[in-house]
Coordinates of C-alpha atoms in Angstrom, one line a residue:
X1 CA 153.7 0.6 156.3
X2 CA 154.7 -0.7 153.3
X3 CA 152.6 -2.1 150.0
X4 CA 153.6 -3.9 146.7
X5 CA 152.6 -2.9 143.0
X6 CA 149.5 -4.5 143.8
X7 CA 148.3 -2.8 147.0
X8 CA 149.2 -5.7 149.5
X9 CA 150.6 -4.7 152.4
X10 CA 154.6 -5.9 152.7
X11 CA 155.5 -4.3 156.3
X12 CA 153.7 -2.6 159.6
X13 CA 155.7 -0.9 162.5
X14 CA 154.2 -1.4 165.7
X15 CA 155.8 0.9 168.0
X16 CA 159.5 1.5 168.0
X17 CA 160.2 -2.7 168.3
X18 CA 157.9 -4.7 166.5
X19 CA 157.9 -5.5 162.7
X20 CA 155.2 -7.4 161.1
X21 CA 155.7 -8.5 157.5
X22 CA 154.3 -10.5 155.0
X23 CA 154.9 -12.8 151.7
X24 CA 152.8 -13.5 148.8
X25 CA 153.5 -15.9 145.9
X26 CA 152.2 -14.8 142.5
X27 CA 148.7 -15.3 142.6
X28 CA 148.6 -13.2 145.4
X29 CA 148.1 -15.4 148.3
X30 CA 150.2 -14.7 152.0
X31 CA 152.3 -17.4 152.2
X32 CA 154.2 -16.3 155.0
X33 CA 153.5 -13.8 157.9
X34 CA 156.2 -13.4 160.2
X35 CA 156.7 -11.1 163.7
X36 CA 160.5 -9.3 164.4
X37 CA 160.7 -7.9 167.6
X38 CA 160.4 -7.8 171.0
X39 CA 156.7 -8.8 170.9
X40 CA 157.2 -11.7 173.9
X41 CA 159.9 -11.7 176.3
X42 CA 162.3 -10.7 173.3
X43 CA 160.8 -13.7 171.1
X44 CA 160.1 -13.5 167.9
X45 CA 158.0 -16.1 165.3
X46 CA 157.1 -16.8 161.8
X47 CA 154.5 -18.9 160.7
X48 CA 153.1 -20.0 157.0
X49 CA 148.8 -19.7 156.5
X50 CA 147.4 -23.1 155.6
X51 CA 145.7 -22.8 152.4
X52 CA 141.8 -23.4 152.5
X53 CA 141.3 -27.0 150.9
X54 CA 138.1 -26.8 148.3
X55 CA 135.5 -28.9 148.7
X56 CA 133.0 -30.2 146.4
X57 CA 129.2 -30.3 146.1
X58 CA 128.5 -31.4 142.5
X59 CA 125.8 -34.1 142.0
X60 CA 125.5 -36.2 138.8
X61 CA 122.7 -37.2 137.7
X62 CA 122.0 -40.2 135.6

């Protein structure tokens, strides 16, 4: 494995085939994950997280 300054981890191994690696912007958020390899039938994928919309529960009162 490897990690950044910050302690993230960058890149796994999995066996002698499969690489799993991730992206983070500068807050520190994965924006990317992606899978190199022979994981399916010689596939391989990437995908981007969706960020968690914030929701609201403030009241006002008159």
């Amino acid at each position: 494995m490897t990690y950044d300054a910050a302690g993230r981890e960058l890149t796994r191994r999995i066996g002698e085939t499969i690489t799993l690696d991730h992206t983070f912007d500068a807050l520190g958020r994965l924006t990317e994950q992606s899978v190199t390899g022979r994981a399916v039938a010689g596939s391989s994928t990437a995908r981007t997280p969706t960020a968690p919309t914030a929701t609201s529960s403030a009241s006002t009162t008159p």
